[in-house]
PDB file of C-alpha atoms in Angstrom:
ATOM      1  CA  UNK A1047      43.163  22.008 -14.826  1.00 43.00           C
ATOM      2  CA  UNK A1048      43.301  19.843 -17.657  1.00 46.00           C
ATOM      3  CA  UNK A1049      40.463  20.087 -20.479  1.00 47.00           C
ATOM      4  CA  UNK A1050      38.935  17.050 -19.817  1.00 46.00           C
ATOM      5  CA  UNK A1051      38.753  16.713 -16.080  1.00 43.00           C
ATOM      6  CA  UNK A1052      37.226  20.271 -16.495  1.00 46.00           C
ATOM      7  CA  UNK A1053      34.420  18.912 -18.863  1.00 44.00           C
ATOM      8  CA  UNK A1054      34.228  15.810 -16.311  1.00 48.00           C
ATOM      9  CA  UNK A1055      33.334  18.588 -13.265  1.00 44.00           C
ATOM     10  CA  UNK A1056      31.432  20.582 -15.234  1.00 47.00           C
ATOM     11  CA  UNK A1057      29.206  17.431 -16.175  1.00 45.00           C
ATOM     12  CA  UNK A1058      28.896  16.551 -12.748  1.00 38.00           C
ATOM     13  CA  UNK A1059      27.900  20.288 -11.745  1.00 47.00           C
ATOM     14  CA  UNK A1060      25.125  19.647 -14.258  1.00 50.00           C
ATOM     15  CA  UNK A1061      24.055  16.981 -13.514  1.00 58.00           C
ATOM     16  CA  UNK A1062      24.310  17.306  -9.817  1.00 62.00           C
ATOM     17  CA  UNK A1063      20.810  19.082  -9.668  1.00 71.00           C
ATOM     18  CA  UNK A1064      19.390  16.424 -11.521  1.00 74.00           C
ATOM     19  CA  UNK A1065      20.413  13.417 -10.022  1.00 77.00           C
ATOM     20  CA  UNK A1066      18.788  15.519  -7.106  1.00 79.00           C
ATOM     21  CA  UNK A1067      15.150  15.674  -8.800  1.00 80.00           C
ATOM     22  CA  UNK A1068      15.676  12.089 -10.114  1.00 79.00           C
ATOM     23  CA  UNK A1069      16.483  10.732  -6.086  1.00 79.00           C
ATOM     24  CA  UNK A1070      13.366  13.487  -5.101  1.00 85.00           C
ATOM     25  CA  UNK A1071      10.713  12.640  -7.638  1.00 86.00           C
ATOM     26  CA  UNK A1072       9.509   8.635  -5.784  1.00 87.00           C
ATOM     27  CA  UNK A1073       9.821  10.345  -2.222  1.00 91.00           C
ATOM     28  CA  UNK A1074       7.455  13.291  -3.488  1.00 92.00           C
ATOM     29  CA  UNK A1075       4.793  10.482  -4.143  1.00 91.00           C
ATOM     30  CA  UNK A1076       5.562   8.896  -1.224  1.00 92.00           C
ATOM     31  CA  UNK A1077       4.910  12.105   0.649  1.00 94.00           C
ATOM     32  CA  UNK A1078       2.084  12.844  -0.736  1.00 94.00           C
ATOM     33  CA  UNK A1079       0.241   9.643   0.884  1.00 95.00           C
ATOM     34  CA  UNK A1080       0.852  10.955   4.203  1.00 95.00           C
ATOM     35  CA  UNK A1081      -1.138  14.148   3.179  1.00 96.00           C
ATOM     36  CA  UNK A1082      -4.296  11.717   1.356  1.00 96.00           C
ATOM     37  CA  UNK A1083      -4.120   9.645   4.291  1.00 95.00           C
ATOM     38  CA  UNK A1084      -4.345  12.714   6.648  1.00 95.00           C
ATOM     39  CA  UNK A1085      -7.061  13.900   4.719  1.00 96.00           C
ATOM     40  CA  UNK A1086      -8.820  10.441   4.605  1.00 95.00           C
ATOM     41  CA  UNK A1087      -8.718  10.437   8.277  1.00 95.00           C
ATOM     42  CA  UNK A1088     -10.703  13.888   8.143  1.00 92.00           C
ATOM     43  CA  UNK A1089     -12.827  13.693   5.742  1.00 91.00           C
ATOM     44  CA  UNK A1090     -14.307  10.540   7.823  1.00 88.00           C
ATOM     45  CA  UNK A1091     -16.611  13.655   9.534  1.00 83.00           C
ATOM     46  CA  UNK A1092     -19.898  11.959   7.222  1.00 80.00           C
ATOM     47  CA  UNK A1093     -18.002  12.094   3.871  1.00 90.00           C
ATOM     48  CA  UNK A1094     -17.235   8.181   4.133  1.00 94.00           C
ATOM     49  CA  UNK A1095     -17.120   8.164   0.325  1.00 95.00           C
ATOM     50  CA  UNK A1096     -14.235  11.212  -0.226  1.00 95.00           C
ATOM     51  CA  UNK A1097     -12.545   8.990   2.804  1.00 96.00           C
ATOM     52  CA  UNK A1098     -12.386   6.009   0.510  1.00 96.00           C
ATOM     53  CA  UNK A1099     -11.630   7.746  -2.522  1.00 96.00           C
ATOM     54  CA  UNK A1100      -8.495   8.983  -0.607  1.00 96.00           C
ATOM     55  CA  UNK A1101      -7.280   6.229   0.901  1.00 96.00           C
ATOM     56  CA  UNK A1102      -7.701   4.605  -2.932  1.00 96.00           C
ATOM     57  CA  UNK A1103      -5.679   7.586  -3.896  1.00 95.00           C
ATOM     58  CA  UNK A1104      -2.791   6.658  -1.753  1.00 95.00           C
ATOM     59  CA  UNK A1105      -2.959   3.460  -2.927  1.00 93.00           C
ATOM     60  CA  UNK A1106      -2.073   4.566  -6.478  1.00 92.00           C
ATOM     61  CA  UNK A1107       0.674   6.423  -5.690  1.00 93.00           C
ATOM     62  CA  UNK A1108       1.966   3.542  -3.655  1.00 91.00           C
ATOM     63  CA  UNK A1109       2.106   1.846  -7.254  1.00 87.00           C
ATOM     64  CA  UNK A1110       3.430   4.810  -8.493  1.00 88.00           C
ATOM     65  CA  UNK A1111       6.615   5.525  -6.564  1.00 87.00           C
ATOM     66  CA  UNK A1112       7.812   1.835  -6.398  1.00 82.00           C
ATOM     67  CA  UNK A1113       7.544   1.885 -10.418  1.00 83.00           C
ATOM     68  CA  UNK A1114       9.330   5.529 -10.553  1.00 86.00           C
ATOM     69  CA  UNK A1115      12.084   4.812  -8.186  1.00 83.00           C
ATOM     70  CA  UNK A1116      13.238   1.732 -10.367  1.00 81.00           C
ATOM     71  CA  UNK A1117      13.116   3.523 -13.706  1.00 83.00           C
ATOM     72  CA  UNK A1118      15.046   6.650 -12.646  1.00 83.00           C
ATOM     73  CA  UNK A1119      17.085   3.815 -10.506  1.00 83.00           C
ATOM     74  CA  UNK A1120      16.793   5.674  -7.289  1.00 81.00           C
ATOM     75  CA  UNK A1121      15.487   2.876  -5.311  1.00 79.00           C
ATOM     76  CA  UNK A1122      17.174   3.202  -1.638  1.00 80.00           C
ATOM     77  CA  UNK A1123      16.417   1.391   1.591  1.00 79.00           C
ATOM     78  CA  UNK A1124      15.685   5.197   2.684  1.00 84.00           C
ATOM     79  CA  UNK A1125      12.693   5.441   0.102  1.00 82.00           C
ATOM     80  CA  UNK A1126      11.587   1.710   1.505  1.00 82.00           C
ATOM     81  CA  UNK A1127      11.946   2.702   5.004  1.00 85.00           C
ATOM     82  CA  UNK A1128      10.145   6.252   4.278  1.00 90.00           C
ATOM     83  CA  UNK A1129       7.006   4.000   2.404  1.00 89.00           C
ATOM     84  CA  UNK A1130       6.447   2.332   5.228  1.00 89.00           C
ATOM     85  CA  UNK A1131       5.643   4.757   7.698  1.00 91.00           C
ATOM     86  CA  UNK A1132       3.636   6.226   4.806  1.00 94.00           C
ATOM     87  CA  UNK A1133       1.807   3.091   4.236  1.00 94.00           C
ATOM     88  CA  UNK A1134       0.926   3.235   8.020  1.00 96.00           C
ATOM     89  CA  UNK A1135      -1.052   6.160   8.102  1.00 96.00           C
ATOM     90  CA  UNK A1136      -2.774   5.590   4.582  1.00 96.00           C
ATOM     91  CA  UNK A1137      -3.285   2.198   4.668  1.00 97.00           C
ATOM     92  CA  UNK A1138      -3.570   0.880   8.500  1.00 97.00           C
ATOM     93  CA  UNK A1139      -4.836   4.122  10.393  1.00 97.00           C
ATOM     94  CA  UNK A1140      -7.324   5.829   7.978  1.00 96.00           C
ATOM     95  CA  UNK A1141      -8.918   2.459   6.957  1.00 97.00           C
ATOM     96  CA  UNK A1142      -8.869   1.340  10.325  1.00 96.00           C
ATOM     97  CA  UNK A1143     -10.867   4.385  11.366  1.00 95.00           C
ATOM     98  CA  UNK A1144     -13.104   4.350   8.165  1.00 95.00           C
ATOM     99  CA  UNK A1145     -13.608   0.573   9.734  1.00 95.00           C
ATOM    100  CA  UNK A1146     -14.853   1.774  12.790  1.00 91.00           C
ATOM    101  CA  UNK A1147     -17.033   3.892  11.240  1.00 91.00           C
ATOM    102  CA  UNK A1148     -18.788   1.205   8.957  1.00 91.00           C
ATOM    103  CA  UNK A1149     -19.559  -0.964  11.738  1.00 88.00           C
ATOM    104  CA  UNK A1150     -22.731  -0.544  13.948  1.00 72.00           C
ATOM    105  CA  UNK A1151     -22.248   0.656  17.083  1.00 68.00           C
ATOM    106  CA  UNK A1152     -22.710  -1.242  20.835  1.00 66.00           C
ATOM    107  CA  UNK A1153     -20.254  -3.820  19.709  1.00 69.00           C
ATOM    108  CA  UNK A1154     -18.972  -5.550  22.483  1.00 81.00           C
ATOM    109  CA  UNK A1155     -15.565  -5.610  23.524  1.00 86.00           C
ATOM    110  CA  UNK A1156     -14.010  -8.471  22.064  1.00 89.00           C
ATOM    111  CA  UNK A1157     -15.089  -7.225  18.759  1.00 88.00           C
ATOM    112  CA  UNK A1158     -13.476  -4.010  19.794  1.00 88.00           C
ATOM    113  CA  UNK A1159     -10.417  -5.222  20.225  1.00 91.00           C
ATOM    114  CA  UNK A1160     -10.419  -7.906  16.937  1.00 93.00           C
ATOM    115  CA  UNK A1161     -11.124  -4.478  15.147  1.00 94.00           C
ATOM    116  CA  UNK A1162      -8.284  -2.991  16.310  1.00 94.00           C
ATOM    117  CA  UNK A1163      -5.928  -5.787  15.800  1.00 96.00           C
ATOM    118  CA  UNK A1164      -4.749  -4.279  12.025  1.00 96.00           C
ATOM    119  CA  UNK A1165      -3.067  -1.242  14.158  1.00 97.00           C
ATOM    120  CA  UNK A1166      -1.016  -3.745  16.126  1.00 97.00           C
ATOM    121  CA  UNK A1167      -0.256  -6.376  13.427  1.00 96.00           C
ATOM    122  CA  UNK A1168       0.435  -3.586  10.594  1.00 96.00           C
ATOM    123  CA  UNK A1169       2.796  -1.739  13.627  1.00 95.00           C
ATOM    124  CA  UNK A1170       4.747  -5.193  13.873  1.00 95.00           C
ATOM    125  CA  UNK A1171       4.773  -6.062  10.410  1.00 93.00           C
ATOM    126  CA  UNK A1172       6.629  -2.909   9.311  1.00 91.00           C
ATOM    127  CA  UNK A1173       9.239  -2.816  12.489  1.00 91.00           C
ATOM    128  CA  UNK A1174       9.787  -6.501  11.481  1.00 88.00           C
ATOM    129  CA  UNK A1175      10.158  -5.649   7.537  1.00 84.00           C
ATOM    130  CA  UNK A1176      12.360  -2.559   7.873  1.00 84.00           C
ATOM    131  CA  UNK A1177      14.873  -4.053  10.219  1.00 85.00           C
ATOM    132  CA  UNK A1178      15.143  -6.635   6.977  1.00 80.00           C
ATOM    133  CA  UNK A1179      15.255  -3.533   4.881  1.00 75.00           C
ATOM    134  CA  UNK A1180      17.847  -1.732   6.968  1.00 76.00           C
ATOM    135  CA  UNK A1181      20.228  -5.428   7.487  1.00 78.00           C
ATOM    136  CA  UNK A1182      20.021  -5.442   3.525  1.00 68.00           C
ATOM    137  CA  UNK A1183      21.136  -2.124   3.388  1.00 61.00           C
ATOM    138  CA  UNK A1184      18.703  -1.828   0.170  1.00 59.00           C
ATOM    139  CA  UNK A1185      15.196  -2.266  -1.049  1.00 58.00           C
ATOM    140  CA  UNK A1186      13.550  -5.568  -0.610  1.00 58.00           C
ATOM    141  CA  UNK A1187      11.427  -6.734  -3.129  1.00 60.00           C
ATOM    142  CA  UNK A1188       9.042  -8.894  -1.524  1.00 66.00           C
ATOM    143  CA  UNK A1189       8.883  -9.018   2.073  1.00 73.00           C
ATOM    144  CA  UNK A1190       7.302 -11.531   4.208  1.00 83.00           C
ATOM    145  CA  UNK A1191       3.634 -11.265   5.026  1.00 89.00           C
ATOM    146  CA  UNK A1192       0.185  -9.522   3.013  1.00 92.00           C
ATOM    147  CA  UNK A1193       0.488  -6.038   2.051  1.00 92.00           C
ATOM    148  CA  UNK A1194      -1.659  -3.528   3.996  1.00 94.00           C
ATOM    149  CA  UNK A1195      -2.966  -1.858   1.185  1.00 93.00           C
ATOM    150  CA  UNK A1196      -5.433  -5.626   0.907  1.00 94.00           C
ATOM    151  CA  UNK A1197      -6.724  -4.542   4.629  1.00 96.00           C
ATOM    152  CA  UNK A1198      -7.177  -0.631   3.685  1.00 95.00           C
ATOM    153  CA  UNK A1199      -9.056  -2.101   0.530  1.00 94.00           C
ATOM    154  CA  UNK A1200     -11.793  -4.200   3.199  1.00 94.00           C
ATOM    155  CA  UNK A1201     -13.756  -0.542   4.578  1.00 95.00           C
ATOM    156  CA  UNK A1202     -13.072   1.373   0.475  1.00 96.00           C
ATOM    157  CA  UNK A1203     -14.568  -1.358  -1.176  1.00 95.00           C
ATOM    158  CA  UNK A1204     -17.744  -1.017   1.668  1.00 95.00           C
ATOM    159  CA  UNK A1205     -18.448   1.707   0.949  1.00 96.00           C
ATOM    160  CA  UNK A1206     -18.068   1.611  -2.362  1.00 96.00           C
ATOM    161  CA  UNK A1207     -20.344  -1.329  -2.922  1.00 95.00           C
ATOM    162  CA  UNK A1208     -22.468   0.597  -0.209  1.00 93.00           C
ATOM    163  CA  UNK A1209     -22.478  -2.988   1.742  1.00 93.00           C
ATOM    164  CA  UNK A1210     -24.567  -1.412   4.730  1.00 90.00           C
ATOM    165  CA  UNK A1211     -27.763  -1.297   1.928  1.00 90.00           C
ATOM    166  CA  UNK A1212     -26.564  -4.232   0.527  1.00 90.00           C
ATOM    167  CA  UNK A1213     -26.379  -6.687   3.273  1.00 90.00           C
ATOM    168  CA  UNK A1214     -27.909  -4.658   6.506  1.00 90.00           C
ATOM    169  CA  UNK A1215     -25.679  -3.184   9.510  1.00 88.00           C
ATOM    170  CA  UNK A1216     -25.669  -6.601  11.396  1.00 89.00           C
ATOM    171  CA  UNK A1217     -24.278  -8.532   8.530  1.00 92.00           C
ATOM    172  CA  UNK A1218     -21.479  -6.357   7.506  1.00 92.00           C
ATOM    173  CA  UNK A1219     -20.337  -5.458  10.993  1.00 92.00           C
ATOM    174  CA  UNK A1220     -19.752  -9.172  11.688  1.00 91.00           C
ATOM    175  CA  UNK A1221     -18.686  -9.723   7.756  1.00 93.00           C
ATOM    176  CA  UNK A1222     -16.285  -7.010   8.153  1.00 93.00           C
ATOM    177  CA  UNK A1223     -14.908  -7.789  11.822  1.00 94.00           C
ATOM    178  CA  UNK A1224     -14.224 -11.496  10.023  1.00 95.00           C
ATOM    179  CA  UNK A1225     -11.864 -10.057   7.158  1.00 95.00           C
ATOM    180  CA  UNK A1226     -10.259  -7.609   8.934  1.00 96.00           C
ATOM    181  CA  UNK A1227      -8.866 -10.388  11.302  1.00 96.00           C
ATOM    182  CA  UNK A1228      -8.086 -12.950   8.976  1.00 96.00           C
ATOM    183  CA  UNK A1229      -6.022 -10.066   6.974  1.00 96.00           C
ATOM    184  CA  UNK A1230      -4.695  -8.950   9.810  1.00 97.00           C
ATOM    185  CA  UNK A1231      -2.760 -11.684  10.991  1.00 96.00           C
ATOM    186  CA  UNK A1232      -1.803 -12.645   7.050  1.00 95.00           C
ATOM    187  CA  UNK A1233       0.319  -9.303   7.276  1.00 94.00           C
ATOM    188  CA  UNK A1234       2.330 -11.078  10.039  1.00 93.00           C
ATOM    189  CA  UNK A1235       2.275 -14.564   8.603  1.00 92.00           C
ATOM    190  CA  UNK A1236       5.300 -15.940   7.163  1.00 88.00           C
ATOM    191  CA  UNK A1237       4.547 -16.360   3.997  1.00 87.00           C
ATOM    192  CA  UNK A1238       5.658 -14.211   0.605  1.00 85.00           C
ATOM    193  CA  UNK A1239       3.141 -12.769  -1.943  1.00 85.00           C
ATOM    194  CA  UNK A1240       4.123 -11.744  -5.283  1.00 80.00           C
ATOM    195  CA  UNK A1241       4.276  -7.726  -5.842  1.00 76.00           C
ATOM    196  CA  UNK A1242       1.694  -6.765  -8.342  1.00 69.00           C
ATOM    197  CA  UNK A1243       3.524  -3.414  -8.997  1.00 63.00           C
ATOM    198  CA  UNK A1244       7.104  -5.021  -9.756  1.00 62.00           C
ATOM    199  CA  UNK A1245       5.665  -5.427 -13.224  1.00 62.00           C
ATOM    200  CA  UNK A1246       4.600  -2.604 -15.343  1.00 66.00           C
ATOM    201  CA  UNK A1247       1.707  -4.851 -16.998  1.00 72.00           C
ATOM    202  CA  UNK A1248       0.148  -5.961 -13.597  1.00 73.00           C
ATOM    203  CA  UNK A1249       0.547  -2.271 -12.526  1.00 73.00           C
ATOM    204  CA  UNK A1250      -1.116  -0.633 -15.295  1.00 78.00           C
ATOM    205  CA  UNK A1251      -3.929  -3.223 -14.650  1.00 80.00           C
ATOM    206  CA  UNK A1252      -4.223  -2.270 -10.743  1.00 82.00           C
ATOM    207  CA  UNK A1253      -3.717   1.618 -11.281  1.00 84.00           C
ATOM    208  CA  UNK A1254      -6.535   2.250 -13.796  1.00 88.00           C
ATOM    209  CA  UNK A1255      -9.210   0.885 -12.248  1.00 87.00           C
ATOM    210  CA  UNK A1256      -7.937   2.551  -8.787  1.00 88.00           C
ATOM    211  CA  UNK A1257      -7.880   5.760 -10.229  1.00 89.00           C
ATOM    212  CA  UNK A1258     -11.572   5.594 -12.228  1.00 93.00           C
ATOM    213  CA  UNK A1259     -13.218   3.832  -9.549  1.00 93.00           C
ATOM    214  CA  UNK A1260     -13.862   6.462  -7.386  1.00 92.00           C
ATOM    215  CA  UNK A1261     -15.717   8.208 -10.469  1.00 93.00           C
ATOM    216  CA  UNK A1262     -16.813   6.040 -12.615  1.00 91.00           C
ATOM    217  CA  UNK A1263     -18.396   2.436 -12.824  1.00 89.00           C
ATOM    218  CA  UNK A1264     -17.796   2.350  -8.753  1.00 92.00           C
ATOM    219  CA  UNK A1265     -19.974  -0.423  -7.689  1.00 93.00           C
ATOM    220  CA  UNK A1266     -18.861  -2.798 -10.460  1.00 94.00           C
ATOM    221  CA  UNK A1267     -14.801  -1.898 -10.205  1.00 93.00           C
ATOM    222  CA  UNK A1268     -15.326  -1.995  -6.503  1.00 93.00           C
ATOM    223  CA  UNK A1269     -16.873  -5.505  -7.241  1.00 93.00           C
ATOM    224  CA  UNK A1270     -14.481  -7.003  -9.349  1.00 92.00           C
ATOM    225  CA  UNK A1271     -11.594  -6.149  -7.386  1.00 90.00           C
ATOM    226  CA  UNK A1272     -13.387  -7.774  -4.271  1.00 91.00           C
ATOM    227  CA  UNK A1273     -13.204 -10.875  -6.212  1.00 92.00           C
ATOM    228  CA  UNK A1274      -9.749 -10.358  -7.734  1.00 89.00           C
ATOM    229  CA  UNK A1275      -8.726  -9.353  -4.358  1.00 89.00           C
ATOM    230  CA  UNK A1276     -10.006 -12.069  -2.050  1.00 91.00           C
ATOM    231  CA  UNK A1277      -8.703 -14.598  -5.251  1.00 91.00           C
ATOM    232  CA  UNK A1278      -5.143 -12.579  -4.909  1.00 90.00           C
ATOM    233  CA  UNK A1279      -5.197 -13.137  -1.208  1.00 90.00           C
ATOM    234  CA  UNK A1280      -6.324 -17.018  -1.377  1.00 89.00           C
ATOM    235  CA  UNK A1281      -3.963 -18.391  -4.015  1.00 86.00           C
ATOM    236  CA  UNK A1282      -0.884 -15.845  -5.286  1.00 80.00           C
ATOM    237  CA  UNK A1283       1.133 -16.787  -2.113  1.00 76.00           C
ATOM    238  CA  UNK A1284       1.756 -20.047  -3.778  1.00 77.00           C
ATOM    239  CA  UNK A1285       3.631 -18.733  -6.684  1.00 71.00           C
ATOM    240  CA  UNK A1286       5.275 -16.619  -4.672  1.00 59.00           C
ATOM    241  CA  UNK A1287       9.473 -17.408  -4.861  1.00 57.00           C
ATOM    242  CA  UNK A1288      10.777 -18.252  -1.480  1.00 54.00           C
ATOM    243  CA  UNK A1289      13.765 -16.945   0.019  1.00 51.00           C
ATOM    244  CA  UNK A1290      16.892 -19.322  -1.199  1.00 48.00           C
ATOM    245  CA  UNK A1291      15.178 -20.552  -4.547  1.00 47.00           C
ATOM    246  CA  UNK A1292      16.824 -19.535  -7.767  1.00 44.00           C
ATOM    247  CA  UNK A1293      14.359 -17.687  -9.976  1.00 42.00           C
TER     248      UNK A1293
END
């Protein structure tokens, strides 16, 4: 074999391994919300606040692995397709059940089943968003409809402001039944909202207050990103570039 094309295979011996740990490294954050959301889901046994605090966890590595992938440029309509299902768990069925658990009990049953319409809606809105991922054979950048982290965000920030003290059991049941239909059905809607984590600025300023929040300053973070939230939800879908318009 000639010199060169030996020092050509012997680079890509080398660097076989870590091409490996560069296409591994998004998917090990992405795995490692199915285990917070898993544990958010049993840690709901009267330790509402560790429930949160994981499900905000998830959240930050959903930030995380997005922003990874496209530095190391390993972002693959397999990573897109494997944070979905991810997603579901940590932000639809945890905060869903963390829901159920903020809101009194007795309800009747059409509040029942308006409580469980996030389960349904988040279901559809990921079948409908990775068939686009899979036709485009690639990640999507924005996809139609509100993220489901927003939803998971309704029950965290609850607790966190400790609403039940705040505005009695009546008021946030029927506050909370209100939001978590109105976001449920804007997961479905056909509409596009800006990523917050495509850009490393608006990242940074999600991530650190996810991260201290659950330690430090809670009510007041938790407050603030109620606002910026509900503000997020209400207006960035008008900025938002629609499919077919040049940049």
């Amino acid at each position: 074999m000639p010199p060169d094309k030996q020092a050509t295979a012997e680079d890509v011996e080398r660097d076989g391994p870590r091409r490996l740990l560069r296409a591994a490294a998004p998917q090990v954050l992405t795995g490692a919300r199915v285990a917070l959301g898993a544990a958010a889901v049993a840690a709901l046994d009267g330790r509402l606040h560790t429930s949160a605090a994981l499900i905000t966890a998830g959240a930050a590595t959903d930030i995380l692995d997005g922003l990874v992938a496209r530095r190391l440029g390993v972002a693959s309509a397999f990573g897109a397709l494997f944070d979905t299902f991810s997603d579901y768990l940590c932000f639809v069925v945890a905060p869903w059940l963390l829901t159920r658990s903020l809101v009194a009990a007795g309800g009747s049953l059409t509040q029942e089943a308006l409580l469980g319409l996030p389960l349904l809606t988040g279901a559809l809105r990921y079948a409908r968003n990775s068939l686009l991922i899979v036709s485009a054979g690639r990640e999507v950048r924005e996809l139609p409809g509100l993220a489901t982290v927003f939803f998971a965000f309704l029950p965290v920030a609850a607790v966190f402001l400790d609403a039940r003290a705040l505005v009695g059991a009546s008021a946030l049941s029927a506050g909370l039944t209100f939001l978590v239909v109105a976001f449920s059905l804007l997961m479905v809607a056909p509409v596009r909202y800006p990523k917050l984590a495509k850009a490393p600025a608006s990242a940074a300023a999600v991530f650190v207050p996810l991260v201290v929040m659950p330690f430090f300053g809670t009510r007041v973070l938790a407050g603030v990103m109620v606002v910026a939230g509900l503000l997020y939800v209400s207006l960035a879908h008008l900025s938002a570039r629609r499919p077919g318009r040049r940049p």
